[in-house]
């Protein structure tokens, strides 16, 4: 989950360094050279700093146009004293654009607003610094530990598990029809699409009787979709991610753990792993790895028994 | 448990674990193969906590001990090694709960009415790690003496002798000083391997 979110941030950087930044900042890529912008990554203290140095000595940022535009849409009063720093932050206002004309792709003032909200959703910040002839530097501050996520708490057997809410597309009941014929194939049709589903009860070798009406949580990762069959959907909640010990690294279905209100521990499912197809349901419960860590008998004992 | 005759000579089992810095709180060593040295003090004594599990008395260095707690709700981790099949909430920290009976080939069952969890801080691959061990009964903090200790014999054990750093005779009984690094290292190796595969 954490990796996914950082990756998401990585995508945002990619977005920044290609289209919207070029549009919003009127950046003109020089012939060859730093057309893609210099990408600088500086780990600094508890927050990770990703700086995008844009167009050294080129392009830059026409603060006069930013000011004119800000006055035109009433963000600042005419003649008001506004620092350059405050002016540069104007580009994150929704609907703000310095583009002279609106096209189908740019000029509506949406891009940087969306970028900023995405970064803030990660509890990060975005800063813009510019100086004439020095180009523009966009700095993203993204926390190293994205420790709180919105999660969907579900119950499988007696165990509680958390699904990252960002990956959840929808929740529905597993129809009796899909349930019955699922012996050979675990597929259900969802709005004219076939979606495979995994029975978490089987995967986790959960004990007890299954609830009569099994629920399906459809999770997505990119274009891939899979339905996770659970006993009960408890609800959404803020989830503080606790890391698992390195001894549990082979339990790849889980991105971490969290502590519920009653003090018990719930595991956070790693949707990317689930969709990656690397997890297969165990052949038979209980779920034990094939290789025991230690042979049950020391070879010496067997020798002795023979002798 | 049948044992070979006790050695007639007192013997200390302080191996030279190269690269292992097993002192102080991380007294249980981190080295992969060489057993961690036992930190006998100048008088040849070692302060330990003894507990019972599966009919055997074990001893853990008191320096590695963090807390003795009543059993807590366990959360089973599907797909985890049976040695560490669950996690618990230890003061807001999610830590693995180990069942040493798996490593020592003992039958598993309920721990009983006197069950306690012993929370330890051990060093695995140089990383400090909190881990809880389920016990049937916690006895006492006591001193073991180097003169009573001997290496685990190659015969007469139901479990690999590398798992014990020493057997110590005490009050007519035998106390096992387990090598927790050796107990957990295979799990860690396995976890890292599958972690690499997954990545």
Tab-separated table of C-alpha atoms in Angstrom:
chain	number	residue	atom	x	y	z
A	1	UNK	CA	0.000	0.000	0.000
A	2	UNK	CA	2.686	2.422	0.947
A	3	UNK	CA	4.634	1.557	-2.128
A	4	UNK	CA	1.564	2.027	-4.189
A	5	UNK	CA	0.971	5.470	-2.799
A	6	UNK	CA	4.549	6.482	-3.361
A	7	UNK	CA	4.259	5.119	-6.820
A	8	UNK	CA	1.155	7.164	-7.252
A	9	UNK	CA	3.184	10.147	-6.223
A	10	UNK	CA	5.796	9.065	-8.697
A	11	UNK	CA	3.164	9.170	-11.375
A	12	UNK	CA	2.232	12.623	-10.313
A	13	UNK	CA	5.799	13.694	-10.744
A	14	UNK	CA	5.669	12.241	-14.190
A	15	UNK	CA	2.538	14.234	-14.844
A	16	UNK	CA	4.197	17.346	-13.552
A	17	UNK	CA	7.258	16.953	-15.647
A	18	UNK	CA	5.365	16.412	-18.857
A	19	UNK	CA	2.160	18.086	-19.722
A	20	UNK	CA	0.589	20.340	-17.157
A	21	UNK	CA	3.783	21.929	-16.022
A	22	UNK	CA	4.764	22.745	-19.557
A	23	UNK	CA	1.411	24.276	-20.116
A	24	UNK	CA	0.925	26.121	-16.923
A	25	UNK	CA	4.401	27.514	-16.751
A	26	UNK	CA	4.603	28.288	-20.447
A	27	UNK	CA	7.710	26.228	-20.513
A	28	UNK	CA	9.490	26.071	-23.815
A	29	UNK	CA	11.703	23.042	-24.028
A	30	UNK	CA	15.138	23.942	-25.333
A	31	UNK	CA	16.575	22.063	-28.269
A	32	UNK	CA	17.804	18.850	-26.688
A	33	UNK	CA	19.091	19.386	-23.168
A	34	UNK	CA	16.826	19.275	-20.189
A	35	UNK	CA	13.592	18.832	-22.055
A	36	UNK	CA	12.304	16.422	-19.463
A	37	UNK	CA	13.346	18.536	-16.561
A	38	UNK	CA	15.932	17.469	-14.027
A	39	UNK	CA	14.528	15.148	-11.460
A	40	UNK	CA	16.145	15.501	-8.085
A	41	UNK	CA	15.349	13.272	-5.173
A	42	UNK	CA	16.704	14.313	-1.801
A	43	UNK	CA	15.837	12.357	1.300
A	44	UNK	CA	15.778	14.933	4.037
A	45	UNK	CA	14.670	14.288	7.574
A	46	UNK	CA	11.344	12.630	8.131
A	47	UNK	CA	9.903	13.935	4.900
A	48	UNK	CA	11.013	12.920	1.492
A	49	UNK	CA	11.712	15.818	-0.794
A	50	UNK	CA	11.342	15.344	-4.487
A	51	UNK	CA	12.353	18.398	-6.391
A	52	UNK	CA	11.769	18.907	-10.060
A	53	UNK	CA	14.140	21.486	-11.441
A	54	UNK	CA	12.480	22.811	-14.480
A	55	UNK	CA	14.182	24.397	-17.434
A	56	UNK	CA	17.402	25.820	-16.124
A	57	UNK	CA	17.854	29.314	-17.418
A	58	UNK	CA	14.968	28.890	-19.800
A	59	UNK	CA	11.315	29.423	-19.827
A	60	UNK	CA	10.594	30.202	-16.263
A	61	UNK	CA	7.565	31.843	-15.061
A	62	UNK	CA	6.034	35.118	-16.071
A	63	UNK	CA	5.010	36.586	-12.751
A	64	UNK	CA	3.514	39.626	-14.434
A	65	UNK	CA	1.079	37.391	-16.245
A	66	UNK	CA	0.296	35.477	-13.078
A	67	UNK	CA	-0.463	38.750	-11.328
A	68	UNK	CA	-2.590	40.002	-14.194
A	69	UNK	CA	-4.540	36.793	-14.268
A	70	UNK	CA	-4.981	36.722	-10.502
A	71	UNK	CA	-6.349	40.244	-10.599
A	72	UNK	CA	-8.633	39.410	-13.473
A	73	UNK	CA	-10.340	36.614	-11.578
A	74	UNK	CA	-10.334	38.511	-8.305
A	75	UNK	CA	-7.809	36.542	-6.308
A	76	UNK	CA	-5.860	39.683	-5.432
A	77	UNK	CA	-6.765	43.344	-5.378
A	78	UNK	CA	-5.247	45.595	-8.036
A	79	UNK	CA	-2.079	47.143	-6.684
A	80	UNK	CA	-1.930	44.829	-3.685
A	81	UNK	CA	1.527	43.985	-2.435
A	82	UNK	CA	1.967	40.293	-2.959
A	83	UNK	CA	5.227	38.478	-2.560
A	84	UNK	CA	6.600	36.479	-5.429
A	85	UNK	CA	6.153	33.371	-3.316
A	86	UNK	CA	2.465	34.038	-2.831
A	87	UNK	CA	2.088	34.799	-6.504
A	88	UNK	CA	3.583	31.494	-7.504
A	89	UNK	CA	1.178	29.659	-5.233
A	90	UNK	CA	-1.681	31.147	-7.270
A	91	UNK	CA	-1.191	28.566	-9.953
A	92	UNK	CA	-2.651	25.950	-7.604
A	93	UNK	CA	-5.963	27.786	-7.370
A	94	UNK	CA	-8.745	25.933	-9.112
A	95	UNK	CA	-9.582	27.551	-12.378
A	96	UNK	CA	-6.342	29.432	-12.533
A	97	UNK	CA	-4.451	29.469	-15.777
A	98	UNK	CA	-2.174	31.891	-17.486
A	99	UNK	CA	-2.839	30.292	-20.824
A	100	UNK	CA	-3.967	32.856	-23.359
A	101	UNK	CA	-6.488	30.557	-24.949
A	102	UNK	CA	-8.448	27.578	-23.787
A	103	UNK	CA	-7.973	24.423	-25.784
A	104	UNK	CA	-9.443	20.991	-25.304
A	105	UNK	CA	-6.344	19.962	-23.368
A	106	UNK	CA	-5.129	22.970	-21.514
A	107	UNK	CA	-5.949	26.385	-20.270
A	108	UNK	CA	-8.796	25.510	-17.913
A	109	UNK	CA	-6.716	25.775	-14.787
A	110	UNK	CA	-7.426	22.280	-13.602
A	111	UNK	CA	-4.091	20.514	-13.819
A	112	UNK	CA	-2.103	22.091	-11.014
A	113	UNK	CA	-5.134	22.186	-8.765
A	114	UNK	CA	-5.563	18.451	-9.198
A	115	UNK	CA	-1.876	17.839	-8.653
A	116	UNK	CA	-1.920	19.846	-5.468
A	117	UNK	CA	-4.936	18.040	-4.093
A	118	UNK	CA	-3.385	14.683	-4.881
A	119	UNK	CA	-0.198	15.627	-3.111
A	120	UNK	CA	-2.152	16.887	-0.128
A	121	UNK	CA	-4.087	13.638	-0.063
A	122	UNK	CA	-0.703	12.054	0.545
A	123	UNK	CA	-0.170	14.578	3.325
A	124	UNK	CA	2.516	16.237	1.313
A	125	UNK	CA	3.047	19.770	0.132
A	126	UNK	CA	3.987	21.315	-3.176
A	127	UNK	CA	6.012	24.477	-3.588
A	128	UNK	CA	6.971	26.510	-6.592
A	129	UNK	CA	9.970	28.790	-6.751
A	130	UNK	CA	10.942	30.834	-9.744
A	131	UNK	CA	13.342	33.563	-10.643
A	132	UNK	CA	13.815	35.329	-13.963
A	133	UNK	CA	16.299	33.459	-16.054
A	134	UNK	CA	16.716	30.760	-13.415
A	135	UNK	CA	13.909	28.526	-14.486
A	136	UNK	CA	11.364	27.125	-12.098
A	137	UNK	CA	11.706	24.590	-9.349
A	138	UNK	CA	8.708	22.568	-8.264
A	139	UNK	CA	9.316	20.832	-4.954
A	140	UNK	CA	7.112	18.063	-3.702
A	141	UNK	CA	7.349	17.127	-0.049
A	142	UNK	CA	5.999	13.660	0.477
A	143	UNK	CA	6.091	12.009	3.899
A	144	UNK	CA	8.249	8.942	4.072
A	145	UNK	CA	5.714	7.024	6.075
A	146	UNK	CA	2.247	7.332	4.727
A	147	UNK	CA	1.051	5.966	7.958
A	148	UNK	CA	-2.678	6.637	7.798
A	149	UNK	CA	-4.943	5.347	5.086
A	150	UNK	CA	-8.661	5.126	4.614
A	151	UNK	CA	-9.489	1.479	4.969
A	152	UNK	CA	-12.476	-0.797	4.540
A	153	UNK	CA	-12.749	-3.255	7.402
A	154	UNK	CA	-14.052	-6.697	6.462
A	155	UNK	CA	-14.476	-9.925	8.371
A	156	UNK	CA	-13.440	-13.328	7.095
A	157	UNK	CA	-14.293	-16.119	9.493
A	158	UNK	CA	-13.147	-14.838	12.860
A	159	UNK	CA	-10.430	-12.609	11.431
A	160	UNK	CA	-10.666	-8.944	10.518
A	161	UNK	CA	-8.853	-7.510	7.543
A	162	UNK	CA	-8.469	-4.025	6.129
A	163	UNK	CA	-8.662	-3.208	2.440
A	164	UNK	CA	-7.293	0.143	1.273
A	165	UNK	CA	-10.397	2.126	0.424
A	166	UNK	CA	-8.653	3.734	-2.515
A	167	UNK	CA	-8.536	0.366	-4.225
A	168	UNK	CA	-12.154	-0.535	-3.522
A	169	UNK	CA	-14.480	-0.047	-6.469
A	170	UNK	CA	-17.736	-1.373	-5.117
A	171	UNK	CA	-19.300	-3.791	-2.690
A	172	UNK	CA	-22.089	-6.194	-3.536
A	173	UNK	CA	-23.588	-9.452	-2.525
A	174	UNK	CA	-22.399	-12.629	-4.143
A	175	UNK	CA	-25.462	-13.844	-5.986
A	176	UNK	CA	-26.579	-17.363	-5.254
A	177	UNK	CA	-26.169	-18.108	-8.938
A	178	UNK	CA	-22.528	-17.071	-9.035
A	179	UNK	CA	-21.932	-18.789	-5.733
A	180	UNK	CA	-23.360	-22.104	-6.856
A	181	UNK	CA	-21.656	-22.446	-10.178
A	182	UNK	CA	-18.347	-21.227	-8.830
A	183	UNK	CA	-17.072	-24.744	-8.324
A	184	UNK	CA	-15.204	-24.809	-11.593
A	185	UNK	CA	-14.567	-21.164	-12.249
A	186	UNK	CA	-14.533	-18.249	-9.884
A	187	UNK	CA	-16.023	-15.673	-12.181
A	188	UNK	CA	-18.974	-13.384	-11.848
A	189	UNK	CA	-20.442	-11.016	-14.350
A	190	UNK	CA	-20.463	-7.425	-13.318
A	191	UNK	CA	-22.091	-4.991	-15.717
A	192	UNK	CA	-21.241	-7.103	-18.747
A	193	UNK	CA	-17.724	-7.780	-17.616
A	194	UNK	CA	-16.400	-11.008	-16.249
A	195	UNK	CA	-14.629	-10.400	-12.981
A	196	UNK	CA	-12.713	-13.186	-11.246
A	197	UNK	CA	-13.213	-13.502	-7.541
A	198	UNK	CA	-11.197	-14.975	-4.727
A	199	UNK	CA	-12.733	-16.543	-1.686
A	200	UNK	CA	-10.704	-15.138	1.166
A	201	UNK	CA	-12.141	-17.841	3.412
A	202	UNK	CA	-10.314	-20.443	1.332
A	203	UNK	CA	-7.162	-18.399	0.880
A	204	UNK	CA	-6.833	-17.731	4.578
A	205	UNK	CA	-8.117	-21.133	5.691
A	206	UNK	CA	-10.605	-19.356	7.925
A	207	UNK	CA	-12.498	-21.555	10.315
A	208	UNK	CA	-16.156	-21.530	11.181
A	209	UNK	CA	-19.230	-21.542	9.040
A	210	UNK	CA	-19.471	-19.054	6.172
A	211	UNK	CA	-22.109	-16.395	6.546
A	212	UNK	CA	-25.222	-17.220	4.502
A	213	UNK	CA	-24.904	-14.130	2.309
A	214	UNK	CA	-21.349	-13.726	1.183
A	215	UNK	CA	-20.256	-10.238	0.182
A	216	UNK	CA	-17.937	-9.284	-2.636
A	217	UNK	CA	-15.597	-6.334	-2.455
A	218	UNK	CA	-14.399	-5.465	-5.937
A	219	UNK	CA	-10.904	-4.039	-5.823
A	220	UNK	CA	-9.023	-2.530	-8.718
A	221	UNK	CA	-5.427	-1.871	-9.495
A	222	UNK	CA	-5.065	-0.149	-12.812
A	223	UNK	CA	-7.241	-2.071	-15.247
A	224	UNK	CA	-7.196	-5.293	-13.268
A	225	UNK	CA	-10.222	-6.080	-11.173
A	226	UNK	CA	-10.909	-8.846	-8.760
A	227	UNK	CA	-13.710	-9.561	-6.361
A	228	UNK	CA	-12.796	-10.573	-2.830
A	229	UNK	CA	-15.432	-12.697	-1.162
A	230	UNK	CA	-15.774	-11.925	2.531
A	231	UNK	CA	-18.220	-12.809	5.261
A	232	UNK	CA	-19.057	-9.315	6.374
A	233	UNK	CA	-18.285	-5.740	5.460
A	234	UNK	CA	-17.840	-3.884	8.712
A	235	UNK	CA	-17.265	-0.384	7.422
A	236	UNK	CA	-14.719	2.212	6.457
A	237	UNK	CA	-12.352	3.727	8.928
A	238	UNK	CA	-9.106	5.595	9.268
A	239	UNK	CA	-6.352	3.041	9.571
A	240	UNK	CA	-2.956	3.601	11.101
A	241	UNK	CA	-0.478	1.362	9.356
A	242	UNK	CA	1.856	-0.633	11.577
A	243	UNK	CA	4.660	-2.434	9.868
A	244	UNK	CA	4.976	-6.181	10.214
A	245	UNK	CA	8.114	-7.812	11.491
A	246	UNK	CA	10.621	-9.066	8.911
A	247	UNK	CA	9.738	-12.592	9.990
A	248	UNK	CA	6.373	-12.164	8.302
A	249	UNK	CA	7.719	-10.957	4.998
A	250	UNK	CA	6.691	-14.180	3.289
A	251	UNK	CA	3.066	-13.502	4.136
A	252	UNK	CA	2.966	-11.437	0.981
A	253	UNK	CA	-0.783	-10.920	1.005
A	254	UNK	CA	-0.382	-8.294	3.686
A	255	UNK	CA	1.047	-4.822	3.429
A	256	UNK	CA	0.977	-4.238	7.152
A	257	UNK	CA	-1.222	-4.407	10.176
A	258	UNK	CA	-3.370	-2.075	12.169
A	259	UNK	CA	-4.867	-2.011	15.627
A	260	UNK	CA	-8.630	-1.947	15.925
A	261	UNK	CA	-10.652	-0.123	18.504
A	262	UNK	CA	-10.857	-3.173	20.739
A	263	UNK	CA	-7.077	-3.527	20.752
A	264	UNK	CA	-6.928	-6.526	18.477
A	265	UNK	CA	-4.784	-6.590	15.374
A	266	UNK	CA	-6.193	-6.580	11.841
A	267	UNK	CA	-4.035	-7.249	8.812
A	268	UNK	CA	-4.007	-4.890	5.832
A	269	UNK	CA	-4.364	-6.643	2.508
A	270	UNK	CA	-1.932	-5.793	-0.261
A	271	UNK	CA	-4.216	-5.368	-3.246
A	272	UNK	CA	-1.331	-5.198	-5.675
A	273	UNK	CA	-0.138	-8.621	-4.577
A	274	UNK	CA	-3.631	-10.048	-4.746
A	275	UNK	CA	-4.109	-8.799	-8.271
A	276	UNK	CA	-0.635	-9.781	-9.314
A	277	UNK	CA	-1.793	-13.382	-9.155
A	278	UNK	CA	1.175	-14.439	-7.043
A	279	UNK	CA	-1.038	-15.645	-4.294
A	280	UNK	CA	-2.623	-18.987	-4.780
A	281	UNK	CA	-5.097	-20.487	-2.391
A	282	UNK	CA	-3.483	-23.249	-0.372
A	283	UNK	CA	-4.185	-26.753	-1.579
A	284	UNK	CA	-5.670	-27.717	1.745
A	285	UNK	CA	-6.044	-26.019	5.082
A	286	UNK	CA	-4.311	-25.152	7.258
A	287	UNK	CA	-2.181	-22.696	5.360
A	288	UNK	CA	1.335	-23.835	6.043
A	289	UNK	CA	4.394	-23.270	3.895
A	290	UNK	CA	5.664	-26.387	2.199
A	291	UNK	CA	9.089	-26.428	3.802
A	292	UNK	CA	9.177	-26.763	7.598
A	293	UNK	CA	11.884	-24.629	9.133
A	294	UNK	CA	13.498	-27.538	10.882
A	295	UNK	CA	13.563	-31.254	10.249
A	296	UNK	CA	11.465	-33.032	12.847
A	297	UNK	CA	14.323	-35.325	13.773
A	298	UNK	CA	18.007	-34.719	13.883
A	299	UNK	CA	19.877	-37.132	11.627
A	300	UNK	CA	21.887	-38.333	14.586
A	301	UNK	CA	18.788	-39.598	16.284
A	302	UNK	CA	17.763	-41.637	13.297
A	303	UNK	CA	21.235	-43.181	13.167
A	304	UNK	CA	20.989	-43.987	16.786
A	305	UNK	CA	17.591	-45.545	16.396
A	306	UNK	CA	18.915	-47.832	13.695
A	307	UNK	CA	22.014	-48.751	15.674
B	1	UNK	CA	14.564	-36.492	28.100
B	2	UNK	CA	17.443	-38.961	27.741
B	3	UNK	CA	20.806	-37.336	27.793
B	4	UNK	CA	24.329	-38.578	27.442
B	5	UNK	CA	26.359	-38.688	30.618
B	6	UNK	CA	27.182	-35.283	31.943
B	7	UNK	CA	30.665	-34.252	31.191
B	8	UNK	CA	32.993	-34.622	34.064
B	9	UNK	CA	34.840	-31.419	33.395
B	10	UNK	CA	33.287	-28.022	33.689
B	11	UNK	CA	33.083	-26.476	30.308
B	12	UNK	CA	32.158	-23.094	29.034
B	13	UNK	CA	30.580	-22.873	25.680
B	14	UNK	CA	31.748	-19.438	24.703
B	15	UNK	CA	32.313	-19.795	20.995
B	16	UNK	CA	34.018	-17.033	19.131
B	17	UNK	CA	31.221	-15.694	16.996
B	18	UNK	CA	32.996	-13.597	14.449
B	19	UNK	CA	31.309	-10.314	13.765
B	20	UNK	CA	28.755	-10.811	16.432
B	21	UNK	CA	28.416	-7.981	18.889
B	22	UNK	CA	26.298	-9.699	21.433
B	23	UNK	CA	26.436	-7.533	24.463
B	24	UNK	CA	23.982	-5.771	26.649
B	25	UNK	CA	20.365	-5.757	25.568
B	26	UNK	CA	21.101	-7.609	22.351
B	27	UNK	CA	22.691	-10.419	24.223
B	28	UNK	CA	21.099	-12.983	21.975
B	29	UNK	CA	23.291	-12.883	18.982
B	30	UNK	CA	22.613	-12.150	15.394
B	31	UNK	CA	25.166	-14.267	13.619
B	32	UNK	CA	23.885	-16.740	11.120
B	33	UNK	CA	25.778	-19.927	11.899
B	34	UNK	CA	28.127	-19.501	14.821
B	35	UNK	CA	26.124	-19.652	18.042
B	36	UNK	CA	26.114	-16.466	20.007
B	37	UNK	CA	28.494	-16.492	22.945
B	38	UNK	CA	26.980	-16.783	26.359
B	39	UNK	CA	27.710	-13.727	28.431
B	40	UNK	CA	28.773	-15.423	31.667
B	41	UNK	CA	29.805	-12.842	34.184
B	42	UNK	CA	33.073	-12.831	36.104
B	43	UNK	CA	31.755	-15.391	38.576
B	44	UNK	CA	30.608	-17.663	35.772
B	45	UNK	CA	26.959	-16.930	36.390
B	46	UNK	CA	24.227	-15.878	34.032
B	47	UNK	CA	20.969	-14.303	35.038
B	48	UNK	CA	18.082	-15.870	33.189
B	49	UNK	CA	14.326	-16.178	33.174
B	50	UNK	CA	13.163	-19.772	33.177
B	51	UNK	CA	9.862	-20.954	31.754
B	52	UNK	CA	8.213	-24.243	30.929
B	53	UNK	CA	7.015	-25.270	27.513
B	54	UNK	CA	6.156	-28.710	26.240
B	55	UNK	CA	7.574	-30.451	29.308
B	56	UNK	CA	10.932	-28.742	28.963
B	57	UNK	CA	12.371	-25.865	30.957
B	58	UNK	CA	13.920	-23.109	28.880
B	59	UNK	CA	16.036	-20.176	29.969
B	60	UNK	CA	16.314	-16.785	28.311
B	61	UNK	CA	18.894	-14.195	29.299
B	62	UNK	CA	17.311	-11.608	31.532
B	63	UNK	CA	18.938	-8.860	29.474
B	64	UNK	CA	16.832	-9.820	26.470
B	65	UNK	CA	13.639	-9.822	28.498
B	66	UNK	CA	11.312	-6.880	28.040
B	67	UNK	CA	8.078	-7.900	29.691
B	68	UNK	CA	5.991	-10.813	30.903
B	69	UNK	CA	2.350	-10.360	30.014
B	70	UNK	CA	-0.909	-12.269	30.199
B	71	UNK	CA	-2.040	-13.862	26.964
B	72	UNK	CA	-3.462	-11.349	24.484
B	73	UNK	CA	-5.871	-11.808	21.596
B	74	UNK	CA	-3.934	-13.342	18.746
B	75	UNK	CA	-4.366	-12.489	15.095
B	76	UNK	CA	-3.455	-15.382	12.854
B	77	UNK	CA	-1.387	-14.392	9.826
B	78	UNK	CA	-2.404	-16.626	6.916
B	79	UNK	CA	0.570	-17.918	5.017
B	80	UNK	CA	3.059	-17.258	7.794
B	81	UNK	CA	5.435	-19.872	9.123
B	82	UNK	CA	3.808	-22.002	11.856
B	83	UNK	CA	6.597	-20.976	14.210
B	84	UNK	CA	5.280	-17.402	14.092
B	85	UNK	CA	1.726	-17.992	12.982
B	86	UNK	CA	0.199	-15.010	14.754
B	87	UNK	CA	0.771	-11.410	15.775
B	88	UNK	CA	-0.295	-9.555	18.889
B	89	UNK	CA	-0.717	-5.945	19.880
B	90	UNK	CA	2.068	-5.258	22.348
B	91	UNK	CA	1.630	-1.686	23.570
B	92	UNK	CA	0.599	-0.422	20.171
B	93	UNK	CA	3.264	-2.351	18.359
B	94	UNK	CA	2.388	-5.330	16.186
B	95	UNK	CA	4.846	-8.061	17.106
B	96	UNK	CA	5.072	-11.712	16.131
B	97	UNK	CA	4.029	-14.378	18.589
B	98	UNK	CA	6.303	-17.395	18.396
B	99	UNK	CA	5.550	-20.946	19.433
B	100	UNK	CA	8.886	-22.511	20.260
B	101	UNK	CA	7.235	-25.923	20.359
B	102	UNK	CA	7.193	-25.859	16.555
B	103	UNK	CA	10.951	-25.448	16.347
B	104	UNK	CA	11.591	-28.020	19.057
B	105	UNK	CA	9.242	-30.600	17.572
B	106	UNK	CA	6.905	-30.644	20.543
B	107	UNK	CA	3.185	-31.366	20.213
B	108	UNK	CA	1.109	-28.216	20.101
B	109	UNK	CA	-1.935	-27.543	22.174
B	110	UNK	CA	-3.466	-24.992	24.489
B	111	UNK	CA	-0.903	-23.367	26.739
B	112	UNK	CA	-3.058	-23.842	29.804
B	113	UNK	CA	-4.202	-21.756	32.728
B	114	UNK	CA	-0.753	-20.517	33.756
B	115	UNK	CA	0.148	-19.337	30.273
B	116	UNK	CA	2.151	-16.140	29.956
B	117	UNK	CA	3.735	-14.370	27.036
B	118	UNK	CA	7.379	-13.464	27.358
B	119	UNK	CA	8.282	-10.421	25.274
B	120	UNK	CA	11.911	-10.354	24.221
B	121	UNK	CA	14.102	-8.044	22.252
B	122	UNK	CA	16.440	-10.056	20.104
B	123	UNK	CA	18.817	-9.119	17.318
B	124	UNK	CA	18.219	-10.786	13.990
B	125	UNK	CA	20.687	-9.868	11.258
B	126	UNK	CA	21.724	-6.961	13.409
B	127	UNK	CA	18.180	-5.574	13.552
B	128	UNK	CA	16.542	-5.368	16.953
B	129	UNK	CA	13.255	-7.200	16.933
B	130	UNK	CA	10.541	-7.549	19.522
B	131	UNK	CA	9.033	-10.973	19.679
B	132	UNK	CA	6.643	-12.658	22.074
B	133	UNK	CA	7.025	-16.275	23.078
B	134	UNK	CA	4.108	-18.272	24.395
B	135	UNK	CA	4.935	-20.234	27.531
B	136	UNK	CA	2.975	-22.657	29.662
B	137	UNK	CA	4.384	-21.244	32.852
B	138	UNK	CA	6.948	-18.637	33.801
B	139	UNK	CA	9.051	-19.790	36.735
B	140	UNK	CA	11.582	-17.299	38.013
B	141	UNK	CA	14.570	-15.158	37.342
B	142	UNK	CA	17.550	-17.156	38.502
B	143	UNK	CA	21.243	-17.657	37.944
B	144	UNK	CA	22.779	-20.389	35.849
B	145	UNK	CA	26.387	-21.350	36.363
B	146	UNK	CA	28.942	-21.980	33.691
B	147	UNK	CA	30.263	-24.964	35.592
B	148	UNK	CA	26.926	-26.705	35.122
B	149	UNK	CA	26.665	-25.964	31.406
B	150	UNK	CA	27.551	-28.166	28.510
B	151	UNK	CA	27.023	-28.084	24.783
B	152	UNK	CA	24.004	-29.873	23.453
B	153	UNK	CA	24.997	-33.450	22.700
B	154	UNK	CA	24.729	-34.825	19.219
B	155	UNK	CA	22.604	-37.723	20.440
B	156	UNK	CA	19.474	-37.951	22.440
B	157	UNK	CA	17.719	-34.842	21.279
B	158	UNK	CA	14.467	-34.613	19.421
B	159	UNK	CA	15.504	-31.349	17.819
B	160	UNK	CA	18.558	-30.031	15.940
B	161	UNK	CA	21.307	-29.415	18.454
B	162	UNK	CA	22.101	-26.017	16.863
B	163	UNK	CA	18.908	-24.718	18.454
B	164	UNK	CA	20.445	-24.871	21.919
B	165	UNK	CA	23.476	-22.899	22.908
B	166	UNK	CA	23.844	-24.921	26.055
B	167	UNK	CA	22.163	-27.360	28.371
B	168	UNK	CA	22.529	-26.350	31.971
B	169	UNK	CA	22.030	-28.723	34.886
B	170	UNK	CA	20.146	-27.120	37.687
B	171	UNK	CA	18.373	-28.645	40.718
B	172	UNK	CA	18.499	-32.095	39.204
B	173	UNK	CA	16.841	-30.880	36.038
B	174	UNK	CA	18.145	-29.696	32.705
B	175	UNK	CA	17.497	-26.200	31.423
B	176	UNK	CA	17.806	-25.467	27.711
B	177	UNK	CA	19.374	-22.168	26.743
B	178	UNK	CA	17.960	-21.808	23.235
B	179	UNK	CA	19.736	-20.000	20.431
B	180	UNK	CA	16.855	-17.818	19.323
B	181	UNK	CA	18.845	-16.475	16.400
B	182	UNK	CA	19.194	-20.034	15.122
B	183	UNK	CA	15.536	-20.725	15.808
B	184	UNK	CA	14.302	-17.743	13.822
B	185	UNK	CA	16.999	-17.458	11.170
B	186	UNK	CA	15.449	-20.104	8.840
B	187	UNK	CA	12.130	-18.285	8.982
B	188	UNK	CA	13.840	-15.011	8.228
B	189	UNK	CA	15.744	-16.559	5.315
B	190	UNK	CA	12.569	-18.029	3.958
B	191	UNK	CA	10.705	-14.765	4.396
B	192	UNK	CA	13.432	-12.857	2.603
B	193	UNK	CA	13.500	-15.322	-0.242
B	194	UNK	CA	9.799	-15.111	-0.861
B	195	UNK	CA	9.987	-11.370	-0.342
B	196	UNK	CA	12.530	-11.196	-3.148
B	197	UNK	CA	10.399	-13.405	-5.335
B	198	UNK	CA	7.383	-11.263	-4.698
B	199	UNK	CA	9.341	-8.129	-5.521
